[in-house]
Coordinates of C-alpha atoms in Angstrom, one line a residue:
Chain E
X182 CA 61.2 -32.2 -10.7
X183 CA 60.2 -29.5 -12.9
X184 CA 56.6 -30.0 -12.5
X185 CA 56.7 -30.4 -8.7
X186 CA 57.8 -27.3 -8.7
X187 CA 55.2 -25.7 -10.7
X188 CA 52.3 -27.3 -8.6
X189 CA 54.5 -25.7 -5.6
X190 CA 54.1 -22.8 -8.0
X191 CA 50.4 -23.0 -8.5
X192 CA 49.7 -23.3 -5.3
X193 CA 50.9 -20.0 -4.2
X194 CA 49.0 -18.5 -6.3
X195 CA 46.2 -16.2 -4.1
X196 CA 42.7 -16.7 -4.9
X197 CA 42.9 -13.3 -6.4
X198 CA 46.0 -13.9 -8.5
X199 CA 44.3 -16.9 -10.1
X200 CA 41.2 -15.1 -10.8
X201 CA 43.2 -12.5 -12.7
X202 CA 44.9 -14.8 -14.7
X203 CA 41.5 -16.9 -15.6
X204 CA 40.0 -13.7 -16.8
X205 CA 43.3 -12.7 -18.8
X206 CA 42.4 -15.8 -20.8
X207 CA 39.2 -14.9 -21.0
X208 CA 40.2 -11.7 -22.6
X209 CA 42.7 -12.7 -25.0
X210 CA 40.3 -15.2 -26.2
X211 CA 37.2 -12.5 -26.7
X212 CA 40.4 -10.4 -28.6
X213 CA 40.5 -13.3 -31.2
X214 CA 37.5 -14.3 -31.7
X215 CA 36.5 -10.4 -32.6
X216 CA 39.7 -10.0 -34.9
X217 CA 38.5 -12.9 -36.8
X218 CA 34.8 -11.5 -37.2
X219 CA 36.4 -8.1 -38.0
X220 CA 38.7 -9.8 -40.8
X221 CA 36.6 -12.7 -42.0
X222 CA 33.5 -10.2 -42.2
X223 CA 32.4 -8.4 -46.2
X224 CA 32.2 -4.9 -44.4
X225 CA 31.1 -3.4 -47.7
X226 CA 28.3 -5.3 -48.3
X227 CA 26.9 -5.4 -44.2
X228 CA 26.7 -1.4 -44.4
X229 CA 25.1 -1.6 -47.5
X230 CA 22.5 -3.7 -47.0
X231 CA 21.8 -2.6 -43.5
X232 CA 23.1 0.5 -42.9
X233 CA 23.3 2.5 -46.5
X234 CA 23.0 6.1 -46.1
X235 CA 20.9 6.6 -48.9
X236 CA 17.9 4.8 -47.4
X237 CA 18.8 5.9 -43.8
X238 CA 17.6 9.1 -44.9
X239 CA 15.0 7.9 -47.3
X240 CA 13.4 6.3 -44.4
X241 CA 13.5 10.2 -42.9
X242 CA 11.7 11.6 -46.0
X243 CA 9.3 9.1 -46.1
X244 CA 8.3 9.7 -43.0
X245 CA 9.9 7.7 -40.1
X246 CA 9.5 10.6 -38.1
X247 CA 5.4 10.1 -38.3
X248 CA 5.7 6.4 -37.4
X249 CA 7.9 7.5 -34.6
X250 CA 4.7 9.5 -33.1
X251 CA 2.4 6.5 -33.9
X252 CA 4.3 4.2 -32.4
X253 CA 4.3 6.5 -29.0
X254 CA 1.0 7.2 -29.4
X255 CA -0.5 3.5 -29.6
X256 CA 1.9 3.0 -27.1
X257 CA 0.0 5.7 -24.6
X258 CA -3.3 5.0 -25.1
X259 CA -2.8 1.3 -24.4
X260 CA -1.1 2.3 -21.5
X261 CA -4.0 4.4 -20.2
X262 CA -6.4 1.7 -21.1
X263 CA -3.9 -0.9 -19.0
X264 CA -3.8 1.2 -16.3
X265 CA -7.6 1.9 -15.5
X266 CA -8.6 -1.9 -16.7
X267 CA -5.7 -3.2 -14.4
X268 CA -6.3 -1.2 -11.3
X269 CA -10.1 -2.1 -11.9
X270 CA -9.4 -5.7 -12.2
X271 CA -6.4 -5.6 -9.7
X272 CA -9.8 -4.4 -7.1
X273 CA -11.9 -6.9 -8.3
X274 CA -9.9 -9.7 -7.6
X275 CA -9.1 -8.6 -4.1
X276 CA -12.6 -8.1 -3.3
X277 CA -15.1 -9.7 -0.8
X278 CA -17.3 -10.2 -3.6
X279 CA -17.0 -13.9 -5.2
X280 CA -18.2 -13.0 -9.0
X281 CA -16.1 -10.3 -9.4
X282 CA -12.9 -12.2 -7.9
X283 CA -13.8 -15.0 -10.6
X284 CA -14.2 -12.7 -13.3
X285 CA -10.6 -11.0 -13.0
X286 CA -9.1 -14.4 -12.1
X287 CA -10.9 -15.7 -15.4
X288 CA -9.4 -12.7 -17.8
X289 CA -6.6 -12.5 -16.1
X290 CA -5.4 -15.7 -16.8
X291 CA -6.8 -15.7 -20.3
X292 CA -5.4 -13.0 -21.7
X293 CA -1.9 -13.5 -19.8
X294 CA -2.0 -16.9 -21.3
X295 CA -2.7 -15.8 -24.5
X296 CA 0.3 -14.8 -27.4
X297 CA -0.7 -10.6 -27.6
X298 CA -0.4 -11.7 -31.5
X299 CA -3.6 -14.1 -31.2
X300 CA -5.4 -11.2 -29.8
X301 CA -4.4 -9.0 -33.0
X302 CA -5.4 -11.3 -35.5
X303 CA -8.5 -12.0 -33.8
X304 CA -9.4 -8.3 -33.9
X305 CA -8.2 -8.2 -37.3
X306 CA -10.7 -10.7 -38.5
X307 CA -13.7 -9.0 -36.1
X308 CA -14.9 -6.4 -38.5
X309 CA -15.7 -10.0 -41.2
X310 CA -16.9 -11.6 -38.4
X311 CA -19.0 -8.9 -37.5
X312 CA -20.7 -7.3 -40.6
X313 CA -20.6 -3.9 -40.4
X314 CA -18.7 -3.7 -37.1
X315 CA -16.9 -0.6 -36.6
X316 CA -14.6 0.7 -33.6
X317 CA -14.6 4.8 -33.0
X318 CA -11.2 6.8 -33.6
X319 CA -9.7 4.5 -36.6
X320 CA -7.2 3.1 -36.3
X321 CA -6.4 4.5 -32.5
X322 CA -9.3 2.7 -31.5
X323 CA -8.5 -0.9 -32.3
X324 CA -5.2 -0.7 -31.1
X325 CA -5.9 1.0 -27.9
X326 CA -8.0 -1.8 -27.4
X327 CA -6.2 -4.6 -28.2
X328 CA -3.0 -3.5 -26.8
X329 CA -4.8 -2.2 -23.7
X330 CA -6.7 -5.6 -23.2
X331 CA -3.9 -7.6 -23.3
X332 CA -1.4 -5.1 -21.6
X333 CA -4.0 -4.4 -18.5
X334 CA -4.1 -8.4 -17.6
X335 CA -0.2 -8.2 -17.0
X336 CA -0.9 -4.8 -14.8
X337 CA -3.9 -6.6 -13.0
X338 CA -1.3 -8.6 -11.5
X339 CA 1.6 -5.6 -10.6
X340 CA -0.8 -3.7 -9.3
X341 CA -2.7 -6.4 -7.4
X342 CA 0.8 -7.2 -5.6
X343 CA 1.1 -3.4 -5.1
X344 CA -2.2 -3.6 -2.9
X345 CA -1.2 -6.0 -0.9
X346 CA 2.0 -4.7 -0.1
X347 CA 0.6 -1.6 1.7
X348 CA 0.3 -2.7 5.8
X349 CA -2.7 -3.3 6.6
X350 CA -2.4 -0.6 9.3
X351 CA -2.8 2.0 6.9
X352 CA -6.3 0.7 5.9
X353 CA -6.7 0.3 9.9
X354 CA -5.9 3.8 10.5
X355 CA -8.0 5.2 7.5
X356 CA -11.3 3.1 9.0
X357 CA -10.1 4.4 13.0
X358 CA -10.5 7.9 11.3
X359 CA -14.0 7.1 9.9
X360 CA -12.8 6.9 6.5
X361 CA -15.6 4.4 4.2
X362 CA -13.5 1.1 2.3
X363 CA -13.9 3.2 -1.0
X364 CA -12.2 6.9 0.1
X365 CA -9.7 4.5 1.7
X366 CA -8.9 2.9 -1.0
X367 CA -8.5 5.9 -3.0
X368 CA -7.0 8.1 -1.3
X369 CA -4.5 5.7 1.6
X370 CA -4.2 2.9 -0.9
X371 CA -4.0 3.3 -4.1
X372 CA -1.5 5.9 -3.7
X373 CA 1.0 3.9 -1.8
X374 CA 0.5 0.9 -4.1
X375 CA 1.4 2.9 -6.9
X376 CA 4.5 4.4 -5.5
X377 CA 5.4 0.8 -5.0
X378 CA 5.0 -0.7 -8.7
X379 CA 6.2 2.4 -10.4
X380 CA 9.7 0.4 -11.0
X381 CA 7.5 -2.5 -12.2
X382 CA 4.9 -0.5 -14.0
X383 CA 7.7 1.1 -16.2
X384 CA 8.9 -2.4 -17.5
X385 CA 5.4 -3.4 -18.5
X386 CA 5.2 0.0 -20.6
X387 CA 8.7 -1.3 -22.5
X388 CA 7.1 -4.6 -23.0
X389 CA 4.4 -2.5 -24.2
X390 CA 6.5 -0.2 -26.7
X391 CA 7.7 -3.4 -28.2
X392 CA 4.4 -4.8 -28.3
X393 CA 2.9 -1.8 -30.5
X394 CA 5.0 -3.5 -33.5
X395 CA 2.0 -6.3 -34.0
X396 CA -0.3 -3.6 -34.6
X397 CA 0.4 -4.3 -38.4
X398 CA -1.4 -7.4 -37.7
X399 CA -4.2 -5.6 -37.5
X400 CA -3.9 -4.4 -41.0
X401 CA -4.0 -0.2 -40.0
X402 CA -3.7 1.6 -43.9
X403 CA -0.3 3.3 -44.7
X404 CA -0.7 6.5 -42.6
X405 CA -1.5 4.5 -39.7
X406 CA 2.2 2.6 -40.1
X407 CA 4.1 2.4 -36.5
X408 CA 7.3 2.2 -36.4
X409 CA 8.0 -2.2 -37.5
X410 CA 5.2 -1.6 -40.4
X411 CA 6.9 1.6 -41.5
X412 CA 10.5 0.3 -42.1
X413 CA 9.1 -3.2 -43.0
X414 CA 7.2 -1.6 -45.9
X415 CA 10.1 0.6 -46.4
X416 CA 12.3 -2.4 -46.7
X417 CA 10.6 -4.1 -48.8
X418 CA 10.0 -1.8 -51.4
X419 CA 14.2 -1.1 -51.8
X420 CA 14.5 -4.5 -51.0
X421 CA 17.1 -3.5 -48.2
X422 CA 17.3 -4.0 -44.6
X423 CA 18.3 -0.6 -43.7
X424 CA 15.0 1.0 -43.5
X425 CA 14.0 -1.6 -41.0
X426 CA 17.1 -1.2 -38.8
X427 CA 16.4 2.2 -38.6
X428 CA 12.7 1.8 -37.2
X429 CA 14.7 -0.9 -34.8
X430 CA 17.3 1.9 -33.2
X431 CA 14.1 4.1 -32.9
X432 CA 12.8 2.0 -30.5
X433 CA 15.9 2.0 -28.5
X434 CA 15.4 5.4 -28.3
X435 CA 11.9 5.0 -26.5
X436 CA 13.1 2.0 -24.8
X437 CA 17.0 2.7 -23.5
X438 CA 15.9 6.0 -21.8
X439 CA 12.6 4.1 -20.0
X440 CA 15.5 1.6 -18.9
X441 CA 17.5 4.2 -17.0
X442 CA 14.4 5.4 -15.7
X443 CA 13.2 1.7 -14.0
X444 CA 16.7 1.6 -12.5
X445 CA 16.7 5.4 -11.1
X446 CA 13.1 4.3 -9.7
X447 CA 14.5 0.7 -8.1
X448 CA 17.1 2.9 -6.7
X449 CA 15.1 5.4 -4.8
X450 CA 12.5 2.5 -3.6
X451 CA 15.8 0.5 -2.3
X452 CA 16.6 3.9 -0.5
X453 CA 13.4 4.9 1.2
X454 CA 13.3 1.6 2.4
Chain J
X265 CA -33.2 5.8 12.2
X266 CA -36.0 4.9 14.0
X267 CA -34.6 1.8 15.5
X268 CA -31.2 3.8 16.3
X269 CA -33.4 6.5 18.2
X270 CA -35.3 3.8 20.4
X271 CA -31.6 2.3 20.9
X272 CA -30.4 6.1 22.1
X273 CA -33.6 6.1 24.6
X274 CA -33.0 2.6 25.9
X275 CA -29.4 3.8 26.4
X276 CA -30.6 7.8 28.0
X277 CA -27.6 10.1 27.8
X278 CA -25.6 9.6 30.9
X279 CA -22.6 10.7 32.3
X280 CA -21.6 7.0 31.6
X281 CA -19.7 7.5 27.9
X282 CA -18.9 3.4 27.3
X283 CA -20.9 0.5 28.3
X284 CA -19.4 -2.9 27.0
X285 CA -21.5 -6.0 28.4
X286 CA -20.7 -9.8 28.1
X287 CA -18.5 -8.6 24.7
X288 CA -17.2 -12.3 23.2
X289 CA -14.9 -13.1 20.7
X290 CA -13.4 -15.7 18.9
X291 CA -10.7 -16.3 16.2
X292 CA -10.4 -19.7 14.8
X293 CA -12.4 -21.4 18.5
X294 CA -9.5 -19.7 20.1
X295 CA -11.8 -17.3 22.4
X296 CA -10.0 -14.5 22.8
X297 CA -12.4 -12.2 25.0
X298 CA -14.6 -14.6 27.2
X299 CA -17.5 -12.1 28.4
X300 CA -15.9 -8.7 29.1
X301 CA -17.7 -6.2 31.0
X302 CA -16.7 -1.9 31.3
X303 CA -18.2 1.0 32.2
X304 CA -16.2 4.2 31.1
X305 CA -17.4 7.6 32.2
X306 CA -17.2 10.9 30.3
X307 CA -13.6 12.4 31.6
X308 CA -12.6 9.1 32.8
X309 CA -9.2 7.8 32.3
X310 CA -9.4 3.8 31.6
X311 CA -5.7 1.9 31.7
X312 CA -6.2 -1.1 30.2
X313 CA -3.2 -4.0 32.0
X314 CA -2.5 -7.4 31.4
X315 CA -0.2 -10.0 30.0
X316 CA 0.8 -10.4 26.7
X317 CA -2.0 -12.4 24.7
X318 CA -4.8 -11.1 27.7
X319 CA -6.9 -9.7 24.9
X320 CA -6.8 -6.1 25.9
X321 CA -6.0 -5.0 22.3
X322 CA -8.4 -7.2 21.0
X323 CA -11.5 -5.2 23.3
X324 CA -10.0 -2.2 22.3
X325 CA -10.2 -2.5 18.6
X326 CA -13.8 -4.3 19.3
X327 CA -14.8 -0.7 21.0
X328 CA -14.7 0.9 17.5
X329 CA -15.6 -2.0 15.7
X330 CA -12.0 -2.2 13.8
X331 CA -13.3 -6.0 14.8
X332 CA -16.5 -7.5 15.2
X333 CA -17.4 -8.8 17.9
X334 CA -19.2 -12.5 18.5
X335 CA -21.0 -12.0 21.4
X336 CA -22.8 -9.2 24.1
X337 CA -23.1 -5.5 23.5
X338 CA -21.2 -2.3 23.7
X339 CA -22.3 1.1 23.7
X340 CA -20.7 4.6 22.8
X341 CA -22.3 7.6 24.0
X342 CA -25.9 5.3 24.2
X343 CA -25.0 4.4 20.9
X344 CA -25.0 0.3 19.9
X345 CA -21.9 0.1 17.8
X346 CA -21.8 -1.9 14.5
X347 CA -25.6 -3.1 15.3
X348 CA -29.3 -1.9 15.1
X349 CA -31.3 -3.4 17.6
X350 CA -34.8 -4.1 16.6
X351 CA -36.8 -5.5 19.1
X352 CA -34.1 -7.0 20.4
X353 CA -32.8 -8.6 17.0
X354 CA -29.5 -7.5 16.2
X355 CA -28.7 -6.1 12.6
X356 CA -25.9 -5.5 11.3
X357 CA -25.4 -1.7 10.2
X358 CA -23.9 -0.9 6.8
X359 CA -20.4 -0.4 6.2
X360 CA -21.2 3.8 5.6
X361 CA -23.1 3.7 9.0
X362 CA -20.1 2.1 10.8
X363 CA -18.0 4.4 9.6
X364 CA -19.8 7.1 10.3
X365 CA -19.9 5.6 14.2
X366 CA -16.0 5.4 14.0
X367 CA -15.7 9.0 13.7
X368 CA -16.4 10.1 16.6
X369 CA -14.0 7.5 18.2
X370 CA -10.2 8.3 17.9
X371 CA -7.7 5.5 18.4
X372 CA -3.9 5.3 18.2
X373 CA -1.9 2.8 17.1
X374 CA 1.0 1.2 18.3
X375 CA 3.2 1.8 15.0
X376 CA 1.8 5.0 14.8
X377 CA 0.4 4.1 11.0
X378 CA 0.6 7.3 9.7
X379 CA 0.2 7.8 6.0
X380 CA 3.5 8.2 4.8
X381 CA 2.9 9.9 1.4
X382 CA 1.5 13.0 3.1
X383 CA 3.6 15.7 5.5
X384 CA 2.6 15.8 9.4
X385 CA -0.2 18.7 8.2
X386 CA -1.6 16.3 5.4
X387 CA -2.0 13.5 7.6
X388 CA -4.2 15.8 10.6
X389 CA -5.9 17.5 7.7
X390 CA -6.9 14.0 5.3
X391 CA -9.8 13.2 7.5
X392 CA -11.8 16.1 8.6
X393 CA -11.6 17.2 4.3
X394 CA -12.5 13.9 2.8
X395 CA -14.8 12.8 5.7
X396 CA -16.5 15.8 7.2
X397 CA -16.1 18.1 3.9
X398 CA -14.4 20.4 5.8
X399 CA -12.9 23.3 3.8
X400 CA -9.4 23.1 3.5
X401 CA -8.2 26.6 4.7
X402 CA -10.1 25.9 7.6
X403 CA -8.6 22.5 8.1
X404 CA -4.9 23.6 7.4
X405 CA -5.8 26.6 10.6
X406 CA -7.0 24.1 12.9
X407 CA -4.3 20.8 12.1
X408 CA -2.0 23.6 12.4
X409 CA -3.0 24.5 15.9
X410 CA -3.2 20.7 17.0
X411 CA 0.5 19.9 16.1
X412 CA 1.3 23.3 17.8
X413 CA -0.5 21.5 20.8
X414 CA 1.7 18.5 20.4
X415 CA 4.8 20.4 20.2
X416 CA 5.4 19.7 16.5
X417 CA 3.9 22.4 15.2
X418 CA 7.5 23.4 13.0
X419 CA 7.5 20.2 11.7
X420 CA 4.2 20.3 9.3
X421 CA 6.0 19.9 6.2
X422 CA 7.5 17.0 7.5
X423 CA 7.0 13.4 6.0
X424 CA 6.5 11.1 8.5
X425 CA 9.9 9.1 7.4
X426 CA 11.8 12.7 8.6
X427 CA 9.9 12.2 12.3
X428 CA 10.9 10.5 15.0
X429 CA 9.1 7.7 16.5
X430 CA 8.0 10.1 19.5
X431 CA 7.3 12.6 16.9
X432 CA 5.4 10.6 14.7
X433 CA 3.5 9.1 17.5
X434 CA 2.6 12.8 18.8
X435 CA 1.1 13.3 14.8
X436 CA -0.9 10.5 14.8
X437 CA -2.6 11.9 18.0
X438 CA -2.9 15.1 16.8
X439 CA -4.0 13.1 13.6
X440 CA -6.9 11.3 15.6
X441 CA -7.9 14.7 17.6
X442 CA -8.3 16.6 14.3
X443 CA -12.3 14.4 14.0
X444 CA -12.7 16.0 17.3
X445 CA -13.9 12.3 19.0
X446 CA -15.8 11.9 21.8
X447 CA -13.3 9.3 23.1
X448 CA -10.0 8.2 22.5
X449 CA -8.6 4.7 22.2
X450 CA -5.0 4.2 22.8
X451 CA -3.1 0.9 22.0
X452 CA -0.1 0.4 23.2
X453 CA 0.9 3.9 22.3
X454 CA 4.7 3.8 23.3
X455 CA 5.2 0.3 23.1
X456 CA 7.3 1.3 19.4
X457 CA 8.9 3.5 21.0
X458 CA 13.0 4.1 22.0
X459 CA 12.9 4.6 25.8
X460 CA 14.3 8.3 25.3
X461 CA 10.9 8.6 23.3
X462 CA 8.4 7.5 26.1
X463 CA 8.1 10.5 28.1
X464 CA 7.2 12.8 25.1
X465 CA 4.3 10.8 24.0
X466 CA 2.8 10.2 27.4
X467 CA 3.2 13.8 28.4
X468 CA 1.1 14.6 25.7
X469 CA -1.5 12.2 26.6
X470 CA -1.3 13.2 30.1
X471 CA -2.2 16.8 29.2
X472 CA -4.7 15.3 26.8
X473 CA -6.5 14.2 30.4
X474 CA -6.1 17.0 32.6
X475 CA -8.0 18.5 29.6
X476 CA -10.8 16.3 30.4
X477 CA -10.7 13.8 27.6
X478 CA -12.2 10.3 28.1
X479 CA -9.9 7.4 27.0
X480 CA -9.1 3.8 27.0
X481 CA -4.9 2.9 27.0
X482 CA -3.7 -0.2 27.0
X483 CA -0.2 0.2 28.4
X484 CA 2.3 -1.6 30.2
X485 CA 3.9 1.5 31.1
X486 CA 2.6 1.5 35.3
X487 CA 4.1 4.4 36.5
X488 CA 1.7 6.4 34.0
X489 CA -1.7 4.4 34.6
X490 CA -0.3 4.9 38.4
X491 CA -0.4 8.7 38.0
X492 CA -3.1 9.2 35.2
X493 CA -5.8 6.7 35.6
X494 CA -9.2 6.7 37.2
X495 CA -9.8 3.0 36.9
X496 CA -7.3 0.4 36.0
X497 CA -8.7 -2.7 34.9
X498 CA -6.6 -5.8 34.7
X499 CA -7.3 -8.5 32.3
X500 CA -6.0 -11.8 31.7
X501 CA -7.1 -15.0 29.3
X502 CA -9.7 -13.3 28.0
X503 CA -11.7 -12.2 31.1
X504 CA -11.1 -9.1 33.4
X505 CA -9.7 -10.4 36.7
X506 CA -10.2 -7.3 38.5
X507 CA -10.9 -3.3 38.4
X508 CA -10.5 -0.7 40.4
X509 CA -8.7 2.6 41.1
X510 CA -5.0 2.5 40.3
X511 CA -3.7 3.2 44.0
X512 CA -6.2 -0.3 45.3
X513 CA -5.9 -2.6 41.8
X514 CA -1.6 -1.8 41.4
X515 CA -0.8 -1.4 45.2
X516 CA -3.2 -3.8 47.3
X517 CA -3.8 -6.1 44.4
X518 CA -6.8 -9.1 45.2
X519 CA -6.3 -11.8 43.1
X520 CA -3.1 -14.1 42.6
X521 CA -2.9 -13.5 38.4
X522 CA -2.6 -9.6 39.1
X523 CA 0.1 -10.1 41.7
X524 CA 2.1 -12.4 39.3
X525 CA 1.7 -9.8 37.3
X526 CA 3.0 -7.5 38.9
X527 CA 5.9 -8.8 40.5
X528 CA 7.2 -10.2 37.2
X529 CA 6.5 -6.5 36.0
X530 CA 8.7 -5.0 39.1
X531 CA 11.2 -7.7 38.5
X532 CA 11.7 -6.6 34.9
X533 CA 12.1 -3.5 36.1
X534 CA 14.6 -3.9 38.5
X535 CA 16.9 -6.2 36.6
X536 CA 16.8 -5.5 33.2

């Protein structure tokens, strides 16, 4: 009788009044299982191996500040060197021209293929392989370079996709005018494309921030530490973690704001449209 | 050069502006044009008619070589377009050559295709700087005056996203004027448009031929070819079924496919 009552019961519930009451468990469950961490967890001993004061601001004496600049400034270059490569290759492989549409298909899909971390050992080992081998601007020069050659095979493709998305009217109306392929391209293209793949763009320079941490594969001397070799030495030295979580939030601090900024941009391109 | 001079003697300067002979073209064996002749004279109004799928677009866009054509010949102001004829071989020109043909041609598109990162001023002023190197002072004096001419000239700082359809139509004249072209190609120019819109564009082509300008519009819009044109010319699957003045090809019409034409236009009109 009881429980005919409470399926009666059940029943009456709204969709909404259920859905309340599901995530009310969900809640209470979430409560519990953080109470237990809080409880069951050695506070003492997690700030002090990851978050002690002392080598927080060590890791500011020593110079995290520096390896905060390198980091940004790998992280540029590459860029730069990404974004030229991949509009170049981007053209390539929409162009008439066979050879030049099987060359950026050919890198393209090599280098996206390809862990970034293969591409930094393999420049690491160039200068043995190579006798006497040297690249300008050490160590800027290498990591441009191997950052850049990896990072422009991902733009290729954003930036390709950005082409192709501009009507072909525009290119119509830029020829109509007597405008030659190339100034079109330039100057009614490009432009548009790159209004379109700014959102996209902007991810591929987080993925690139992040990917600025394998430059100590490349072996760069102390001065040359970005952010992951800086607090990786660092740590090791005070055998501690803290040094290292502090290069970590550091990148958040590149990375969070670049976030907001790909969102703001999705939000415009969502309005104009 | 040369070849292009013998071509402009062949062709002597006349007050005939286009000559289009046997023009052919295909895409994918579906024959769109099947040997279209016209004759345009300098001042003439042309109104291009026709079904849906007649290929009238298709000739236009041949005229300024925005597609190449398979077959036959035409001729701008004596000049061959797209080809160099020597000794009656045909040669493709180069791509710079072409383009330096298509300036002196000024077309309008159906969805007006203006550049939409530039203002109204931008968009008149892009070509004659990049293409003729014309300075940009200059430029900005004289765009400034053409969207005055198209009634638009407080809206220069405009994008084209803050225009109107009409409005953005009336740019993209201006736009095309600003090469100063010998002849102007319209396709379908209000086709886009709201009805409201309609009248604003065509006024300003209808000034553009009391000016004296030769064109070419395909249009369904009769009451305007009607009042505007010299020569109609009506087109159907590919060949032109019959030309003529406006008053003889749209009132006293000779062949059955124009008067089923027509009547299916007048019906539309009637009952909407």
């Amino acid at each position: 009788m009881t429980s005919a009552t409470e399926t009666v019961e059940r029943k009456g519930l709204s969709p909404r009044q259920r859905a309340r009451r599901s995530r009310g468990i969900q809640y209470a469950v979430l409560v519990v299982l953080v109470l237990i961490a809080a409880v069951s967890a050695d506070w003492g001993q997690i700030v002090s191996v990851f978050f002690k004061p002392q080598f927080i601001k060590e890791a500011f004496q020593n110079g995290l500040l520096t390896a905060l600049v390198k980091t940004l400034e790998y992280t540029a270059g590459a860029f730069v060197i990404g974004l030229v490569g991949g509009t170049v290759l981007a053209l390539m492989k929409l162009s008439q021209v066979g050879p030049y549409r099987w060359i950026a298909t050919a890198y393209i899909e090599f280098f996206r293929g390809l862990p970034a971390i293969v591409v930094f050992i393999a420049f690491s080992l160039l200068p043995l392989a190579f006798e006497g081998m040297t690249i300008p601007w050490d160590p800027y020069g290498v990591v441009w370079l191997a950052l850049g050659i990896v990072a422009s095979a991902y733009m290729a493709e954003v930036i390709r996709a950005g082409i192709q998305a501009v009507p072909k009217g525009q290119v119509e109306a830029a020829r109509s005018l007597g405008m030659p392929a190339g100034l079109a391209t330039r100057k009614i293209v490009l432009p548009q494309a790159f209004r379109i793949v700014l959102p996209p763009l902007t991810n591929d320079l987080i993925l690139l921030v992040k990917d600025s941490s394998l430059v100590f594969m490349i072996g760069v001397a102390a001065d040359g530490y970005e952010l992951t070799g800086f607090g990786r030495d660092l740590a090791n030295t005070e055998a501690n973690l803290t040094p290292l979580v502090t290069a970590g939030f550091c990148y958040l601090l590149i990375t969070l704001p670049l976030g907001i900024l790909v969102r703001r941009l999705e939000a415009r391109t969502e309005r104009t449209r | 050069m040369t070849a292009a001079a013998a071509a402009e003697t062949a062709q002597p300067r006349t007050e005939r502006l286009v000559h289009a002979v046997n023009v052919t073209k295909s895409f994918h064996h579906n024959e769109v044009l099947k040997g279209i002749d016209l004759d345009v004279d300098r001042g003439q109004v042309v109104c291009l008619l026709g079904p849906s799928g007649s290929g009238k677009t298709t000739f236009l866009r041949c005229i300024n070589q925005l597609e190449t054509i398979d077959g036959g010949r035409i001729w701008v102001d004596g000049r061959l377009m797209g080809y160099d004829d020597r000794d009656g071989r045909l040669y493709r020109l180069k791509n710079k050559q072409i383009a330096a043909q298509r300036r002196e041609i000024g077309m309008v598109f159906q969805r007006f295709n203006l550049f939409p990162h530039m203002t109204a001023i931008e968009n008149v002023m892009e070509a004659p700087v990049q293409v003729k190197g014309e300075g940009k002072k200059e430029s900005r004096v004289r765009a400034q005056a053409l969207l005055d001419r198209v009634g638009l000239g407080d809206r220069c700082t405009a994008y084209p996203a803050q225009l109107s359809g009409g409005q953005q139509q009336r740019v993209a004249i201006a736009r095309a004027l600003a090469m100063q072209p010998k002849l102007m190609l319209f396709d379908e120019p209000t086709s886009a448009l709201d009805p409201e819109l309609v009248g604003e564009v065509l006024a300003v082509i209808r000034e553009l031929a009391d000016e004296g300008m030769t064109m070419i519009v395909v249009t369904h819009e009769m009451s305007f070819a009607r009042d505007v044109a010299d020569t109609v010319v009506f087109m159907d699957a590919g060949v032109v079924v019959e030309a003529g003045r406006p008053r003889e090809v749209l009132g006293n019409p000779q062949h059955q496919r124009t008067k089923t034409f027509l009547t299916r236009l007048h019906s539309e009109h009637d009952h909407p």
